[in-house]
C-alpha cells in the first residue's frame, strides 16, 4: 500500500517537473535579425583598378561616390565602406541572451595630387558576420 | 487530487511571479574583423603602404597627421549584463518596486600605423584589449601613478 502511494507521488513529481520544463520552453522565444548598411559597389571591379594608371574618375565610375574622402598631405584617400550585422536574441523565462556581430566590406584607394591611384586595398569580411550566442 | 491541483497552482504561480519580477540579460557585440598581428612581418622604416595593404587589407580608418598618414585597424568587443528585479505593486501602493543593475564593458583591439611622406611605415603601435581579463577590466579603476616632477633647475 505504501509502495503504491510512493509510486504515485513519484509520478506526480515527475509530471510536475515535466510541466515546469514545458512552461520554460513555451515561455521562451527567439529572434534572428540582419542589419545591412548597403552601398552598391562590386568588389570584383577592384581588378580593373591599376595603381599608377587608374584615376579618380575610374574609381568613381566603378565604385560610385565614396563613403568618405580623406584629405592627405600627398593626395586623397577614397574610402568605401558597407557593413552587415547579424543579431540573435533568445528569451528563456527570466534569462535573455543577445548576440550581435558586425563585419565590414572596406575598400580604400590612395590617390596622388594628380588624382591617379597610387595604392588600393580591400578587406571584404561582411560575409563573416554570424549568428550565435553570447558565450 | 486536491493536493495535485494545489501543487500545479503553486508551480504556475511561482513561474508567473519569477518571470514577471526577475530578469537577467547577457549581451555580446563584436564589430569588425580580427586586427593584423603586430608581428606580421611589418618593419618600421622598411614596410611600404603597398605591402601593408597586401598583407592587412584595407584599414578601418585613414587620417592625415600633418604630412604623415595614419592607418587604423580595429576590432571592438562589447559585453553587457543586466539584472532587473521588479515587483508590480501599483494596485496596492500606487507605485512599483524596481531594482536594476547593469554592467557594460567595451574593449578594443587596435593597431595604428603611421606612414611617412614616402608612405613607408614609420611607427607601429597596438593594443589588445580583448586579451585583458573580462572581470578585472571591468572592475579595475586604478590609474597609473604620475611620474615624479623633475627637480627645478
Short mmCIF file of C-alpha atoms in Angstrom, two decimals:
data_model
loop_
_atom_site.label_atom_id
_atom_site.label_comp_id
_atom_site.label_asym_id
_atom_site.label_seq_id
_atom_site.Cartn_x
_atom_site.Cartn_y
_atom_site.Cartn_z
CA UNK A 1 0.00 0.00 0.00
CA UNK A 2 2.83 2.34 0.99
CA UNK A 3 4.74 1.44 -2.18
CA UNK A 4 1.72 2.31 -4.30
CA UNK A 5 1.46 5.72 -2.60
CA UNK A 6 5.19 6.41 -3.07
CA UNK A 7 4.96 5.44 -6.71
CA UNK A 8 2.01 7.80 -7.18
CA UNK A 9 3.88 10.68 -5.53
CA UNK A 10 6.92 10.00 -7.67
CA UNK A 11 4.81 10.07 -10.83
CA UNK A 12 3.23 13.34 -9.69
CA UNK A 13 6.63 14.90 -9.05
CA UNK A 14 7.92 13.82 -12.47
CA UNK A 15 4.75 15.16 -14.07
CA UNK A 16 5.20 18.50 -12.29
CA UNK A 17 8.82 18.74 -13.41
CA UNK A 18 7.80 17.91 -16.97
CA UNK A 19 5.10 20.55 -16.87
CA UNK A 20 7.58 23.07 -15.46
CA UNK A 21 10.07 22.29 -18.24
CA UNK A 22 7.31 22.67 -20.83
CA UNK A 23 6.38 26.07 -19.37
CA UNK A 24 10.01 27.14 -19.56
CA UNK A 25 10.24 26.19 -23.23
CA UNK A 26 6.89 27.68 -24.20
CA UNK A 27 7.63 30.90 -22.34
CA UNK A 28 10.77 31.45 -24.41
CA UNK A 29 11.13 32.95 -27.83
CA UNK A 30 13.90 33.74 -30.24
CA UNK A 31 14.73 36.43 -32.76
CA UNK A 32 17.16 36.48 -35.66
CA UNK A 33 17.84 39.76 -37.42
CA UNK A 34 20.00 41.26 -40.16
CA UNK A 35 21.04 44.88 -40.29
CA UNK A 36 22.67 45.89 -43.55
CA UNK A 37 24.40 49.16 -44.37
CA UNK A 38 24.46 48.74 -48.14
CA UNK A 39 26.42 50.63 -50.79
CA UNK A 40 26.07 49.19 -54.28
CA UNK A 41 29.61 48.56 -55.43
CA UNK A 42 31.09 45.42 -56.85
CA UNK A 43 34.36 44.41 -55.15
CA UNK A 44 35.24 42.42 -58.28
CA UNK A 45 35.75 45.76 -60.02
CA UNK A 46 38.88 46.15 -57.93
CA UNK A 47 40.72 44.08 -60.55
CA UNK A 48 40.08 46.87 -63.09
CA UNK A 49 41.95 49.41 -60.98
CA UNK A 50 45.63 49.59 -61.84
CA UNK A 51 47.80 51.63 -59.46
CA UNK A 52 49.81 54.21 -61.37
CA UNK A 53 47.31 54.28 -64.26
CA UNK A 54 43.74 54.41 -62.99
CA UNK A 55 42.37 57.78 -61.99
CA UNK A 56 39.84 59.10 -59.50
CA UNK A 57 37.35 59.16 -62.36
CA UNK A 58 37.86 55.43 -62.97
CA UNK A 59 37.34 54.77 -59.29
CA UNK A 60 34.09 56.73 -59.03
CA UNK A 61 32.83 55.28 -62.32
CA UNK A 62 33.30 51.73 -60.99
CA UNK A 63 32.51 52.23 -57.32
CA UNK A 64 30.31 55.32 -57.24
CA UNK A 65 30.76 58.14 -54.76
CA UNK A 66 33.00 57.19 -51.84
CA UNK A 67 31.64 56.77 -48.34
CA UNK A 68 34.39 59.03 -47.09
CA UNK A 69 37.11 61.19 -48.63
CA UNK A 70 40.18 61.85 -46.51
CA UNK A 71 42.38 64.79 -47.45
CA UNK A 72 46.00 63.75 -47.11
CA UNK A 73 49.11 65.90 -47.48
CA UNK A 74 50.17 63.91 -50.52
CA UNK A 75 46.75 63.47 -52.13
CA UNK A 76 43.48 61.91 -51.06
CA UNK A 77 42.11 58.63 -49.82
CA UNK A 78 38.74 57.39 -51.02
CA UNK A 79 37.10 55.02 -48.55
CA UNK A 80 34.24 52.70 -49.50
CA UNK A 81 32.56 51.00 -46.59
CA UNK A 82 29.50 48.86 -46.00
CA UNK A 83 28.54 46.50 -43.24
CA UNK A 84 26.39 43.55 -42.34
CA UNK A 85 25.23 42.84 -38.79
CA UNK A 86 23.58 39.66 -37.60
CA UNK A 87 21.69 39.65 -34.33
CA UNK A 88 20.49 36.72 -32.29
CA UNK A 89 18.18 37.00 -29.29
CA UNK A 90 16.89 34.26 -27.05
CA UNK A 91 14.40 34.80 -24.24
CA UNK A 92 14.13 31.93 -21.79
CA UNK A 93 11.70 32.82 -18.99
CA UNK A 94 13.86 35.22 -16.99
CA UNK A 95 17.11 34.93 -18.95
CA UNK A 96 17.71 36.97 -22.09
CA UNK A 97 20.70 36.21 -24.32
CA UNK A 98 21.67 38.67 -27.04
CA UNK A 99 24.48 38.40 -29.58
CA UNK A 100 25.32 40.95 -32.28
CA UNK A 101 28.09 40.56 -34.85
CA UNK A 102 29.03 43.30 -37.34
CA UNK A 103 31.52 42.88 -40.17
CA UNK A 104 32.62 45.28 -42.90
CA UNK A 105 33.45 45.36 -46.56
CA UNK A 106 36.11 48.03 -46.78
CA UNK A 107 37.91 49.29 -49.89
CA UNK A 108 40.44 52.13 -49.77
CA UNK A 109 42.11 53.96 -52.67
CA UNK A 110 45.06 56.29 -52.21
CA UNK A 111 45.38 58.96 -54.89
CA UNK A 112 48.20 61.42 -55.53
CA UNK A 113 47.63 65.17 -56.10
CA UNK A 114 47.14 64.41 -59.82
CA UNK A 115 44.21 62.13 -58.86
CA UNK A 116 45.98 58.99 -60.01
CA UNK A 117 45.55 55.88 -57.87
CA UNK A 118 48.83 55.04 -56.18
CA UNK A 119 47.65 52.24 -53.89
CA UNK A 120 44.48 50.32 -53.17
CA UNK A 121 43.47 47.74 -50.62
CA UNK A 122 40.39 45.83 -49.62
CA UNK A 123 39.06 43.81 -46.71
CA UNK A 124 35.83 42.04 -47.63
CA UNK A 125 34.57 40.50 -44.42
CA UNK A 126 30.84 41.24 -44.30
CA UNK A 127 30.19 37.62 -45.21
CA UNK A 128 31.84 36.60 -41.95
CA UNK A 129 29.08 38.11 -39.79
CA UNK A 130 27.47 35.25 -37.90
CA UNK A 131 24.52 34.40 -35.69
CA UNK A 132 25.34 32.94 -32.32
CA UNK A 133 25.01 33.02 -28.57
CA UNK A 134 26.93 35.39 -26.29
CA UNK A 135 29.31 32.74 -24.98
CA UNK B 1 -6.31 15.06 -6.46
CA UNK B 2 -6.75 18.24 -4.44
CA UNK B 3 -3.06 18.27 -3.46
CA UNK B 4 -2.08 17.84 -7.11
CA UNK B 5 -4.18 20.82 -8.11
CA UNK B 6 -2.61 22.87 -5.32
CA UNK B 7 0.86 21.85 -6.48
CA UNK B 8 0.05 22.80 -10.07
CA UNK B 9 -1.37 26.14 -8.99
CA UNK B 10 1.71 26.75 -6.84
CA UNK B 11 4.09 25.91 -9.66
CA UNK B 12 2.29 28.17 -12.13
CA UNK B 13 2.21 30.98 -9.56
CA UNK B 14 5.93 30.71 -8.93
CA UNK B 15 6.63 30.74 -12.68
CA UNK B 16 4.41 33.76 -13.24
CA UNK B 17 5.99 35.65 -10.33
CA UNK B 18 9.55 34.77 -11.30
CA UNK B 19 9.08 35.57 -14.98
CA UNK B 20 7.31 38.81 -14.15
CA UNK B 21 9.69 40.03 -11.49
CA UNK B 22 13.20 38.85 -12.15
CA UNK B 23 15.10 39.06 -15.40
CA UNK B 24 18.71 38.50 -16.31
CA UNK B 25 20.19 39.74 -19.56
CA UNK B 26 23.52 38.81 -21.18
CA UNK B 27 24.75 40.70 -24.24
CA UNK B 28 27.70 40.34 -26.57
CA UNK B 29 28.60 42.58 -29.51
CA UNK B 30 31.52 42.13 -31.88
CA UNK B 31 32.34 44.75 -34.50
CA UNK B 32 34.99 44.36 -37.16
CA UNK B 33 37.43 41.70 -38.30
CA UNK B 34 40.47 40.41 -36.48
CA UNK B 35 43.21 43.00 -36.47
CA UNK B 36 46.52 42.18 -38.14
CA UNK B 37 49.11 40.79 -35.83
CA UNK B 38 51.73 43.35 -34.84
CA UNK B 39 54.30 40.68 -35.57
CA UNK B 40 53.01 40.10 -39.08
CA UNK B 41 56.34 40.94 -40.63
CA UNK B 42 55.79 44.69 -40.62
CA UNK B 43 59.06 46.54 -40.12
CA UNK B 44 59.31 50.18 -39.14
CA UNK B 45 61.36 52.10 -41.69
CA UNK B 46 61.06 49.36 -44.32
CA UNK B 47 57.50 48.19 -44.92
CA UNK B 48 55.65 50.17 -47.58
CA UNK B 49 51.98 51.08 -47.89
CA UNK B 50 51.58 48.59 -50.75
CA UNK B 51 52.92 45.80 -48.53
CA UNK B 52 50.67 46.82 -45.64
CA UNK B 53 47.57 46.82 -47.85
CA UNK B 54 48.53 43.49 -49.40
CA UNK B 55 49.12 41.90 -46.01
CA UNK B 56 46.49 43.53 -43.80
CA UNK B 57 43.82 44.66 -46.25
CA UNK B 58 42.03 47.97 -46.11
CA UNK B 59 42.19 49.81 -42.79
CA UNK B 60 39.10 50.83 -40.88
CA UNK B 61 40.17 54.47 -40.87
CA UNK B 62 42.67 56.71 -42.66
CA UNK B 63 43.73 60.11 -41.39
CA UNK B 64 46.27 62.80 -42.06
CA UNK B 65 48.75 63.75 -39.35
CA UNK B 66 50.19 66.87 -40.92
CA UNK B 67 52.25 65.22 -43.59
CA UNK B 68 52.16 61.73 -42.18
CA UNK B 69 49.36 59.23 -42.73
CA UNK B 70 47.67 57.24 -40.00
CA UNK B 71 46.05 53.87 -40.68
CA UNK B 72 43.82 52.32 -38.03
CA UNK B 73 42.78 48.66 -37.84
CA UNK B 74 40.34 47.97 -35.04
CA UNK B 75 38.01 45.35 -33.63
CA UNK B 76 35.54 46.20 -30.87
CA UNK B 77 34.23 43.86 -28.22
CA UNK B 78 31.25 44.59 -26.01
CA UNK B 79 29.98 42.59 -23.07
CA UNK B 80 26.92 43.59 -21.10
CA UNK B 81 24.90 42.15 -18.29
CA UNK B 82 21.79 43.33 -16.53
CA UNK B 83 19.70 42.08 -13.62
CA UNK B 84 16.27 43.53 -13.04
CA UNK B 85 14.03 42.87 -10.07
CA UNK B 86 10.57 44.38 -10.31
CA UNK B 87 7.56 43.82 -8.12
CA UNK B 88 4.29 45.15 -9.54
CA UNK B 89 2.68 46.87 -6.57
CA UNK B 90 0.96 49.82 -8.23
CA UNK B 91 -2.51 48.50 -7.46
CA UNK B 92 -1.67 48.38 -3.77
CA UNK B 93 0.88 51.10 -3.11
CA UNK B 94 0.47 53.31 -6.16
CA UNK B 95 3.97 52.62 -7.37
CA UNK B 96 6.10 49.67 -8.45
CA UNK B 97 9.28 48.47 -6.85
CA UNK B 98 12.03 48.21 -9.43
CA UNK B 99 15.69 47.48 -8.80
CA UNK B 100 18.00 47.38 -11.76
CA UNK B 101 21.73 46.86 -12.03
CA UNK B 102 23.88 46.58 -15.10
CA UNK B 103 27.47 46.44 -16.27
CA UNK B 104 28.75 47.24 -19.74
CA UNK B 105 32.29 46.87 -20.99
CA UNK B 106 33.77 47.88 -24.34
CA UNK B 107 37.22 46.58 -25.18
CA UNK B 108 39.28 47.36 -28.26
CA UNK B 109 41.93 45.59 -30.27
CA UNK B 110 43.65 48.34 -32.19
CA UNK B 111 46.66 48.59 -34.47
CA UNK B 112 47.82 52.03 -35.56
CA UNK B 113 50.36 52.62 -38.30
CA UNK B 114 51.98 55.95 -39.03
CA UNK B 115 53.46 56.31 -42.52
CA UNK B 116 55.88 59.00 -43.56
CA UNK B 117 55.60 61.16 -46.68
CA UNK B 118 57.07 58.37 -48.80
CA UNK B 119 54.34 56.06 -47.48
CA UNK B 120 56.78 53.90 -45.58
CA UNK B 121 55.87 52.59 -42.14
CA UNK B 122 57.36 54.94 -39.58
CA UNK B 123 55.69 53.82 -36.36
CA UNK B 124 53.57 50.85 -35.40
CA UNK B 125 51.62 50.57 -32.17
CA UNK B 126 49.00 48.15 -30.99
CA UNK B 127 46.87 47.22 -28.01
CA UNK B 128 44.86 44.06 -27.41
CA UNK B 129 42.03 44.93 -25.05
CA UNK B 130 40.40 41.56 -25.68
CA UNK B 131 43.40 39.84 -24.11
CA UNK B 132 42.75 41.51 -20.75
CA UNK B 133 40.60 39.56 -18.27
CA UNK B 134 36.92 40.47 -18.61
CA UNK B 135 36.14 40.72 -14.91
CA UNK B 136 39.27 42.63 -13.96
CA UNK B 137 39.00 45.01 -16.93
CA UNK B 138 35.52 45.93 -15.78
CA UNK B 139 36.26 46.46 -12.09
CA UNK B 140 39.80 47.82 -12.15
CA UNK B 141 39.60 51.62 -11.78
CA UNK B 142 43.22 52.12 -10.84
CA UNK B 143 45.05 54.95 -12.56
CA UNK B 144 48.72 55.00 -13.48
CA UNK B 145 50.85 56.76 -10.92
CA UNK B 146 52.06 60.05 -12.46
CA UNK B 147 55.79 60.35 -12.89
CA UNK B 148 57.55 62.49 -10.34
CA UNK B 149 58.07 66.07 -11.49
CA UNK B 150 61.69 66.88 -12.43
CA UNK B 151 63.55 68.92 -9.84
CA UNK B 152 63.56 72.67 -10.51
CA UNK B 153 66.72 73.90 -12.24
#
